[in-house]
PDB file of C-alpha atoms and ligand atoms in Angstrom:
ATOM      1  CA  MET A 241     175.236  95.424 111.886  1.00 45.00           C
ATOM      2  CA  ASN A 242     177.080  97.706 114.386  1.00 45.00           C
ATOM      3  CA  GLN A 243     180.166  99.053 114.145  1.00 43.00           C
ATOM      4  CA  ASP A 244     181.678  97.099 117.508  1.00 53.00           C
ATOM      5  CA  THR A 245     181.519  93.808 115.678  1.00 51.00           C
ATOM      6  CA  THR A 246     183.881  94.834 112.536  1.00 59.00           C
ATOM      7  CA  LYS A 247     186.758  93.003 114.223  1.00 76.00           C
ATOM      8  CA  ILE A 248     184.155  89.699 114.107  1.00 83.00           C
ATOM      9  CA  PRO A 249     185.391  87.217 111.682  1.00 89.00           C
ATOM     10  CA  GLN A 250     182.913  86.979 108.234  1.00 87.00           C
ATOM     11  CA  ALA A 251     182.229  83.189 109.157  1.00 89.00           C
ATOM     12  CA  THR A 252     181.446  83.665 112.510  1.00 90.00           C
ATOM     13  CA  ALA A 253     179.429  87.000 111.688  1.00 88.00           C
ATOM     14  CA  LYS A 254     177.356  84.617 109.176  1.00 88.00           C
ATOM     15  CA  ARG A 255     176.626  82.183 112.282  1.00 91.00           C
ATOM     16  CA  LEU A 256     175.066  85.313 114.471  1.00 89.00           C
ATOM     17  CA  PRO A 257     171.879  85.403 113.042  1.00 89.00           C
ATOM     18  CA  LEU A 258     171.594  81.092 113.662  1.00 91.00           C
ATOM     19  CA  TYR A 259     173.119  81.660 117.286  1.00 92.00           C
ATOM     20  CA  TYR A 260     170.673  84.692 118.112  1.00 91.00           C
ATOM     21  CA  ARG A 261     167.338  82.507 116.901  1.00 90.00           C
ATOM     22  CA  PHE A 262     168.425  79.572 119.451  1.00 92.00           C
ATOM     23  CA  ILE A 263     169.038  82.042 122.144  1.00 93.00           C
ATOM     24  CA  LYS A 264     165.768  83.704 122.064  1.00 91.00           C
ATOM     25  CA  ASN A 265     164.121  80.292 121.929  1.00 91.00           C
ATOM     26  CA  LEU A 266     165.767  79.580 125.274  1.00 92.00           C
ATOM     27  CA  TYR A 267     165.117  83.168 126.452  1.00 93.00           C
ATOM     28  CA  SER A 268     161.512  82.798 126.165  1.00 92.00           C
ATOM     29  CA  SER A 269     161.880  79.378 127.570  1.00 93.00           C
ATOM     30  CA  GLY A 270     163.066  80.796 130.756  1.00 93.00           C
ATOM     31  CA  LYS A 271     166.508  79.165 130.858  1.00 92.00           C
ATOM     32  CA  GLN A 272     169.398  81.224 132.394  1.00 91.00           C
ATOM     33  CA  ARG A 273     172.141  79.849 130.729  1.00 91.00           C
ATOM     34  CA  VAL A 274     173.566  77.108 128.221  1.00 91.00           C
ATOM     35  CA  SER A 275     176.615  75.088 127.960  1.00 89.00           C
ATOM     36  CA  SER A 276     178.710  75.070 124.119  1.00 85.00           C
ATOM     37  CA  LYS A 277     177.775  71.206 124.279  1.00 88.00           C
ATOM     38  CA  GLU A 278     173.924  72.161 124.615  1.00 90.00           C
ATOM     39  CA  LEU A 279     174.499  74.958 121.943  1.00 90.00           C
ATOM     40  CA  SER A 280     176.375  72.671 119.546  1.00 92.00           C
ATOM     41  CA  GLU A 281     173.973  70.122 119.400  1.00 93.00           C
ATOM     42  CA  ALA A 282     170.919  72.771 118.995  1.00 91.00           C
ATOM     43  CA  VAL A 283     172.619  74.719 116.275  1.00 91.00           C
ATOM     44  CA  LYS A 284     175.054  71.774 114.601  1.00 93.00           C
ATOM     45  CA  VAL A 285     178.235  73.801 115.308  1.00 93.00           C
ATOM     46  CA  ASP A 286     180.969  72.106 116.680  1.00 91.00           C
ATOM     47  CA  SER A 287     181.707  73.576 120.409  1.00 88.00           C
ATOM     48  CA  ALA A 288     185.102  74.354 119.381  1.00 89.00           C
ATOM     49  CA  THR A 289     183.985  77.090 116.677  1.00 92.00           C
ATOM     50  CA  ILE A 290     181.100  78.113 119.316  1.00 89.00           C
ATOM     51  CA  ARG A 291     183.747  78.964 121.885  1.00 88.00           C
ATOM     52  CA  ARG A 292     185.895  80.472 119.379  1.00 89.00           C
ATOM     53  CA  ASP A 293     183.032  82.619 117.958  1.00 89.00           C
ATOM     54  CA  PHE A 294     181.686  83.432 121.614  1.00 86.00           C
ATOM     55  CA  SER A 295     184.989  84.552 122.842  1.00 86.00           C
ATOM     56  CA  TYR A 296     184.643  87.498 119.776  1.00 85.00           C
ATOM     57  CA  PHE A 297     181.488  88.328 121.496  1.00 80.00           C
ATOM     58  CA  GLY A 298     183.338  88.747 124.770  1.00 77.00           C
ATOM     59  CA  ALA A 299     181.144  85.812 126.334  1.00 70.00           C
ATOM     60  CA  LEU A 300     183.319  83.859 128.453  1.00 69.00           C
ATOM     61  CA  GLY A 301     181.825  80.871 129.277  1.00 68.00           C
ATOM     62  CA  LYS A 302     182.529  79.157 132.770  1.00 73.00           C
ATOM     63  CA  LYS A 303     183.178  75.386 133.088  1.00 72.00           C
ATOM     64  CA  GLY A 304     180.283  73.922 135.071  1.00 73.00           C
ATOM     65  CA  TYR A 305     178.099  77.294 134.205  1.00 80.00           C
ATOM     66  CA  GLY A 306     178.303  77.670 130.330  1.00 85.00           C
ATOM     67  CA  TYR A 307     177.182  81.356 129.001  1.00 89.00           C
ATOM     68  CA  ASN A 308     174.792  83.508 130.481  1.00 90.00           C
ATOM     69  CA  VAL A 309     171.642  83.817 127.900  1.00 92.00           C
ATOM     70  CA  ASN A 310     170.732  87.173 129.318  1.00 90.00           C
ATOM     71  CA  TYR A 311     174.194  88.477 128.245  1.00 89.00           C
ATOM     72  CA  LEU A 312     174.143  86.490 124.916  1.00 90.00           C
ATOM     73  CA  LEU A 313     170.845  87.742 124.090  1.00 90.00           C
ATOM     74  CA  SER A 314     171.363  91.508 124.601  1.00 89.00           C
ATOM     75  CA  PHE A 315     174.841  91.293 122.999  1.00 87.00           C
ATOM     76  CA  PHE A 316     173.160  89.738 119.827  1.00 87.00           C
ATOM     77  CA  ARG A 317     170.254  91.929 119.968  1.00 87.00           C
ATOM     78  CA  LYS A 318     172.337  95.128 119.636  1.00 86.00           C
ATOM     79  CA  THR A 319     174.992  93.406 117.203  1.00 85.00           C
ATOM     80  CA  LEU A 320     172.431  92.389 114.747  1.00 83.00           C
ATOM     81  CA  ASP A 321     170.464  95.614 115.400  1.00 78.00           C
ATOM     82  CA  GLN A 322     167.143  94.078 116.026  1.00 75.00           C
ATOM     83  CA  ASP A 323     165.848  97.317 117.808  1.00 75.00           C
ATOM     84  CA  ALA A 324     165.776  98.911 114.223  1.00 81.00           C
ATOM     85  CA  LEU A 325     163.612  98.118 111.340  1.00 85.00           C
ATOM     86  CA  THR A 326     165.160  96.646 108.507  1.00 89.00           C
ATOM     87  CA  LYS A 327     163.421  97.776 105.324  1.00 93.00           C
ATOM     88  CA  VAL A 328     163.845  95.768 102.462  1.00 96.00           C
ATOM     89  CA  VAL A 329     162.238  95.997  98.748  1.00 98.00           C
ATOM     90  CA  LEU A 330     161.751  93.232  96.662  1.00 98.00           C
ATOM     91  CA  ILE A 331     162.174  93.116  93.036  1.00 98.00           C
ATOM     92  CA  GLY A 332     160.213  90.521  90.887  1.00 98.00           C
ATOM     93  CA  VAL A 333     156.758  89.535  91.998  1.00 98.00           C
ATOM     94  CA  GLY A 334     157.004  85.823  90.715  1.00 98.00           C
ATOM     95  CA  ASN A 335     156.338  82.551  92.371  1.00 97.00           C
ATOM     96  CA  LEU A 336     159.276  82.901  94.623  1.00 96.00           C
ATOM     97  CA  GLY A 337     158.710  86.776  94.974  1.00 98.00           C
ATOM     98  CA  THR A 338     155.218  86.173  95.664  1.00 98.00           C
ATOM     99  CA  ALA A 339     156.432  83.652  98.393  1.00 96.00           C
ATOM    100  CA  PHE A 340     158.520  85.812 100.313  1.00 96.00           C
ATOM    101  CA  LEU A 341     155.934  89.059 100.372  1.00 96.00           C
ATOM    102  CA  HIS A 342     153.443  86.365 102.133  1.00 95.00           C
ATOM    103  CA  TYR A 343     155.897  85.203 104.240  1.00 91.00           C
ATOM    104  CA  ASN A 344     157.891  88.757 105.075  1.00 86.00           C
ATOM    105  CA  PHE A 345     160.079  87.856 107.973  1.00 83.00           C
ATOM    106  CA  ILE A 346     158.505  89.843 110.564  1.00 69.00           C
ATOM    107  CA  LYS A 347     157.744  86.626 112.949  1.00 67.00           C
ATOM    108  CA  ASN A 348     161.711  86.030 113.188  1.00 62.00           C
ATOM    109  CA  ASN A 349     162.760  89.440 113.507  1.00 63.00           C
ATOM    110  CA  ASN A 350     163.088  93.115 112.382  1.00 80.00           C
ATOM    111  CA  THR A 351     162.749  92.763 108.924  1.00 87.00           C
ATOM    112  CA  LYS A 352     160.030  94.145 106.769  1.00 92.00           C
ATOM    113  CA  ILE A 353     159.484  94.194 102.834  1.00 95.00           C
ATOM    114  CA  GLU A 354     158.207  97.502 102.145  1.00 95.00           C
ATOM    115  CA  MET A 355     157.470  97.698  98.698  1.00 97.00           C
ATOM    116  CA  ALA A 356     157.598  95.368  95.372  1.00 98.00           C
ATOM    117  CA  PHE A 357     158.578  96.150  91.951  1.00 98.00           C
ATOM    118  CA  GLU A 358     157.049  94.381  89.015  1.00 98.00           C
ATOM    119  CA  VAL A 359     156.855  95.325  84.828  1.00 98.00           C
ATOM    120  CA  ASP A 360     153.913  92.536  84.609  1.00 98.00           C
ATOM    121  CA  GLU A 361     150.897  95.214  84.464  1.00 97.00           C
ATOM    122  CA  LYS A 362     148.688  92.448  85.903  1.00 98.00           C
ATOM    123  CA  LYS A 363     150.829  93.010  89.092  1.00 98.00           C
ATOM    124  CA  VAL A 364     151.332  96.501  89.234  1.00 98.00           C
ATOM    125  CA  GLY A 365     148.781  98.137  91.436  1.00 98.00           C
ATOM    126  CA  THR A 366     147.735  94.993  93.712  1.00 98.00           C
ATOM    127  CA  GLN A 367     148.860  94.783  97.354  1.00 97.00           C
ATOM    128  CA  ILE A 368     150.157  91.405  98.546  1.00 97.00           C
ATOM    129  CA  SER A 369     150.104  90.762 102.163  1.00 94.00           C
ATOM    130  CA  ASP A 370     149.812  94.555 102.569  1.00 93.00           C
ATOM    131  CA  VAL A 371     153.004  95.103 100.562  1.00 96.00           C
ATOM    132  CA  PRO A 372     152.158  97.348  97.268  1.00 98.00           C
ATOM    133  CA  VAL A 373     153.491  96.362  94.048  1.00 98.00           C
ATOM    134  CA  PHE A 374     154.868  99.312  91.858  1.00 98.00           C
ATOM    135  CA  HIS A 375     156.115  99.458  88.219  1.00 98.00           C
ATOM    136  CA  LEU A 376     160.060  99.038  87.458  1.00 98.00           C
ATOM    137  CA  ASP A 377     160.005 102.520  86.176  1.00 98.00           C
ATOM    138  CA  ASP A 378     158.752 103.817  89.249  1.00 98.00           C
ATOM    139  CA  LEU A 379     162.118 102.209  91.115  1.00 98.00           C
ATOM    140  CA  GLU A 380     164.238 105.568  91.821  1.00 97.00           C
ATOM    141  CA  GLU A 381     161.292 107.599  92.373  1.00 96.00           C
ATOM    142  CA  LYS A 382     159.674 105.102  95.034  1.00 96.00           C
ATOM    143  CA  LEU A 383     162.788 104.441  96.759  1.00 96.00           C
ATOM    144  CA  LEU A 384     163.748 108.086  97.416  1.00 94.00           C
ATOM    145  CA  GLY A 385     163.739 109.280 100.831  1.00 88.00           C
ATOM    146  CA  HIS A 386     162.782 105.577 102.129  1.00 90.00           C
ATOM    147  CA  ASP A 387     165.834 104.466 103.471  1.00 90.00           C
ATOM    148  CA  ILE A 388     165.654 101.290 102.245  1.00 96.00           C
ATOM    149  CA  GLU A 389     169.148  99.600 102.108  1.00 94.00           C
ATOM    150  CA  VAL A 390     168.247  96.002 101.469  1.00 97.00           C
ATOM    151  CA  ALA A 391     167.064  94.420  98.330  1.00 98.00           C
ATOM    152  CA  ILE A 392     165.791  90.770  97.951  1.00 98.00           C
ATOM    153  CA  LEU A 393     166.037  89.979  93.845  1.00 98.00           C
ATOM    154  CA  THR A 394     163.691  87.602  92.355  1.00 98.00           C
ATOM    155  CA  VAL A 395     163.488  88.437  88.620  1.00 98.00           C
ATOM    156  CA  PRO A 396     164.556  86.827  85.894  1.00 97.00           C
ATOM    157  CA  ALA A 397     168.420  86.481  85.388  1.00 97.00           C
ATOM    158  CA  SER A 398     168.219  87.990  82.045  1.00 98.00           C
ATOM    159  CA  SER A 399     167.193  91.368  84.020  1.00 98.00           C
ATOM    160  CA  ALA A 400     169.496  91.168  86.652  1.00 98.00           C
ATOM    161  CA  GLN A 401     172.249  93.343  85.949  1.00 98.00           C
ATOM    162  CA  ASN A 402     170.501  95.951  84.610  1.00 98.00           C
ATOM    163  CA  ILE A 403     168.181  96.400  87.849  1.00 98.00           C
ATOM    164  CA  THR A 404     171.366  95.697  90.233  1.00 98.00           C
ATOM    165  CA  ASP A 405     172.969  99.174  88.673  1.00 98.00           C
ATOM    166  CA  ARG A 406     169.773 100.862  88.833  1.00 98.00           C
ATOM    167  CA  LEU A 407     169.551  99.884  92.631  1.00 98.00           C
ATOM    168  CA  VAL A 408     173.284 100.341  93.249  1.00 97.00           C
ATOM    169  CA  SER A 409     172.397 104.029  92.254  1.00 96.00           C
ATOM    170  CA  SER A 410     169.709 104.511  94.626  1.00 96.00           C
ATOM    171  CA  ASN A 411     171.303 103.941  97.551  1.00 94.00           C
ATOM    172  CA  ILE A 412     170.766  99.966  98.116  1.00 97.00           C
ATOM    173  CA  LYS A 413     174.049  98.746  99.771  1.00 96.00           C
ATOM    174  CA  GLY A 414     173.026  94.719  99.675  1.00 97.00           C
ATOM    175  CA  ILE A 415     171.474  92.592  97.514  1.00 98.00           C
ATOM    176  CA  LEU A 416     170.210  88.724  98.637  1.00 98.00           C
ATOM    177  CA  ASN A 417     170.579  87.557  94.708  1.00 98.00           C
ATOM    178  CA  PHE A 418     167.871  84.917  94.322  1.00 97.00           C
ATOM    179  CA  THR A 419     168.749  84.583  90.181  1.00 96.00           C
ATOM    180  CA  PRO A 420     171.116  82.412  88.687  1.00 94.00           C
ATOM    181  CA  ALA A 421     173.041  85.671  87.267  1.00 96.00           C
ATOM    182  CA  ARG A 422     176.428  86.473  88.718  1.00 95.00           C
ATOM    183  CA  LEU A 423     176.329  90.184  89.633  1.00 97.00           C
ATOM    184  CA  THR A 424     179.125  93.254  89.124  1.00 97.00           C
ATOM    185  CA  VAL A 425     178.885  95.513  91.478  1.00 98.00           C
ATOM    186  CA  PRO A 426     181.562  98.276  93.396  1.00 97.00           C
ATOM    187  CA  ASP A 427     183.468  97.061  96.526  1.00 96.00           C
ATOM    188  CA  HIS A 428     181.069  98.855  98.855  1.00 95.00           C
ATOM    189  CA  ILE A 429     178.007  96.796  97.700  1.00 97.00           C
ATOM    190  CA  ARG A 430     177.323  93.703  99.440  1.00 96.00           C
ATOM    191  CA  VAL A 431     175.972  90.733  97.441  1.00 97.00           C
ATOM    192  CA  HIS A 432     174.732  87.314  98.819  1.00 95.00           C
ATOM    193  CA  HIS A 433     173.816  85.029  96.600  1.00 95.00           C
ATOM    194  CA  ILE A 434     171.169  82.148  96.629  1.00 95.00           C
ATOM    195  CA  ASP A 435     170.873  79.828  93.651  1.00 92.00           C
ATOM    196  CA  LEU A 436     168.339  77.136  94.870  1.00 91.00           C
ATOM    197  CA  ALA A 437     168.543  74.931  91.919  1.00 90.00           C
ATOM    198  CA  VAL A 438     172.556  74.939  92.613  1.00 91.00           C
ATOM    199  CA  GLU A 439     172.009  74.478  96.607  1.00 91.00           C
ATOM    200  CA  LEU A 440     169.615  71.229  95.710  1.00 93.00           C
ATOM    201  CA  GLN A 441     171.944  69.636  93.166  1.00 93.00           C
ATOM    202  CA  SER A 442     174.768  70.316  95.303  1.00 92.00           C
ATOM    203  CA  LEU A 443     173.065  68.538  98.040  1.00 91.00           C
ATOM    204  CA  VAL A 444     171.993  65.589  95.652  1.00 93.00           C
ATOM    205  CA  TYR A 445     175.399  65.154  94.779  1.00 91.00           C
ATOM    206  CA  PHE A 446     176.861  65.143  98.494  1.00 90.00           C
ATOM    207  CA  LEU A 447     174.285  62.406  98.987  1.00 91.00           C
ATOM    208  CA  LYS A 448     175.417  60.286  96.061  1.00 89.00           C
ATOM    209  CA  HIS A 449     179.408  60.889  96.548  1.00 87.00           C
ATOM    210  CA  TYR A 450     179.984  61.219 100.294  1.00 83.00           C
ATOM    211  CA  SER A 451     179.573  59.036 102.893  1.00 70.00           C
ATOM    212  CA  GLU A 452     177.673  59.858 106.040  1.00 63.00           C
ATOM    213  CA  ASP A 453     181.114  60.416 108.099  1.00 59.00           C
ATOM    214  CA  ASP A 454     182.079  62.800 105.732  1.00 57.00           C
ATOM    215  CA  THR A 455     178.527  64.834 105.568  1.00 49.00           C
ATOM    216  CA  GLU A 456     178.597  64.917 109.374  1.00 47.00           C
ATOM    217  CA  MET A 457     178.168  68.132 111.071  1.00 47.00           C
ATOM    218  CA  SER A 458     178.360  69.804 107.491  1.00 50.00           C
ATOM    219  CA  GLN A 459     175.711  72.464 107.188  1.00 53.00           C
ATOM    220  CA  ASP A 460     177.614  74.143 104.403  1.00 47.00           C
ATOM    221  CA  GLY A 461     177.411  77.977 104.613  1.00 46.00           C
ATOM    222  CA  ILE A 462     177.290  77.994 108.320  1.00 42.00           C
ATOM    223  CA  ILE A 463     180.108  75.604 109.627  1.00 35.00           C
ATOM    224  CA  THR A 464     182.702  76.066 106.322  1.00 33.00           C
ATOM    225  CA  GLU A 465     185.139  78.779 106.525  1.00 30.00           C
TER     226      GLU A 465
HETATM  227  P1  ATP B 116     160.375  82.743  89.991  1.00 61.80           P
HETATM  228  O1  ATP B 116     161.466  82.313  89.420  1.00 61.80           O
HETATM  229  O2  ATP B 116     160.219  83.786  90.766  1.00 61.80           O
HETATM  230  O3  ATP B 116     159.399  81.314  90.734  1.00 61.80           O
HETATM  231  P2  ATP B 116     158.366  82.827  88.067  1.00 61.80           P
HETATM  232  O4  ATP B 116     158.999  81.519  87.393  1.00 61.80           O
HETATM  233  O5  ATP B 116     157.020  83.415  88.367  1.00 61.80           O
HETATM  234  O6  ATP B 116     159.337  83.148  88.955  1.00 61.80           O
HETATM  235  P3  ATP B 116     160.435  84.587  86.363  1.00 61.80           P
HETATM  236  O7  ATP B 116     160.421  84.615  85.006  1.00 61.80           O
HETATM  237  O8  ATP B 116     161.353  84.203  87.183  1.00 61.80           O
HETATM  238  O9  ATP B 116     158.671  84.306  86.796  1.00 61.80           O
HETATM  239  O10 ATP B 116     160.094  86.128  86.837  1.00 61.80           O
HETATM  240  C1  ATP B 116     159.915  86.492  88.082  1.00 61.80           C
HETATM  241  C2  ATP B 116     158.710  87.925  88.304  1.00 61.80           C
HETATM  242  O11 ATP B 116     159.569  88.721  87.783  1.00 61.80           O
HETATM  243  C3  ATP B 116     157.973  87.863  87.457  1.00 61.80           C
HETATM  244  O12 ATP B 116     156.846  88.036  87.988  1.00 61.80           O
HETATM  245  C4  ATP B 116     158.085  88.535  86.317  1.00 61.80           C
HETATM  246  O13 ATP B 116     157.153  89.402  85.573  1.00 61.80           O
HETATM  247  C5  ATP B 116     159.061  89.884  87.096  1.00 61.80           C
HETATM  248  N1  ATP B 116     159.858  90.113  85.839  1.00 61.80           N
HETATM  249  C6  ATP B 116     160.599  89.889  85.058  1.00 61.80           C
HETATM  250  N2  ATP B 116     161.567  91.404  84.417  1.00 61.80           N
HETATM  251  C7  ATP B 116     161.172  91.831  85.299  1.00 61.80           C
HETATM  252  C8  ATP B 116     162.068  93.336  85.396  1.00 61.80           C
HETATM  253  N3  ATP B 116     163.293  93.611  84.619  1.00 61.80           N
HETATM  254  N4  ATP B 116     161.916  93.932  86.696  1.00 61.80           N
HETATM  255  C9  ATP B 116     161.008  93.242  87.729  1.00 61.80           C
HETATM  256  N5  ATP B 116     160.200  92.215  87.543  1.00 61.80           N
HETATM  257  C10 ATP B 116     160.526  91.503  86.494  1.00 61.80           C
END
């Protein structure tokens, strides 16, 4: 994200890509303005939160008019750096890693997995959806001069910390960690942890123990602050 956004609270910043996706769709369908109520229903964030979030973006909705879609779109584009390509490296070409290589984010935004790393000799040297798979031994050498600052980690938990240390030494600034391991990193490195098994368990727990009213509007990670 660019520097103008350093004042935006983290919880708001996390919702930015969600807003961006919806506003982009509105723009494509030719809509010029949108009310906070419409936004709220579409993205499932309550309208008070939306109004507060949008005030940080300098977007002041007018009563009876709503928000200007053009303004929002250009703000989100700029803030999320959508004009620049974000290059990503993926480590661990197992089931999950392979799925990410096939998906490769390019339809949604300007994010692209440039290269992948593996230790399994059967996978090393192959290409999956045009992404080359290299041996982990060559990580530092291959990353050199590639301007890649983001890594996706889909290796077994037991290798996660060791690989993380190597990524940090190779100038990686952000890690999307899909392993169950809790990673230790220096302060300037950002780790987002997505443990799919835990998320699923927590969903099932909520279904069992909380009534419908309690769970209304609770898109976890998006609503909670
Ligand atoms: P997934 O959990 O992604 O569905 P999986 O069940 O197929 O994958 P895992 O054992 O979790 O397999 O390993 C994921 C991938 O990471 C495998 O392809 C494995 O060869 C690879 N891998 C294991 N150790 C390392 C390592 N140190 N560096 C890079 N890749 C590794």
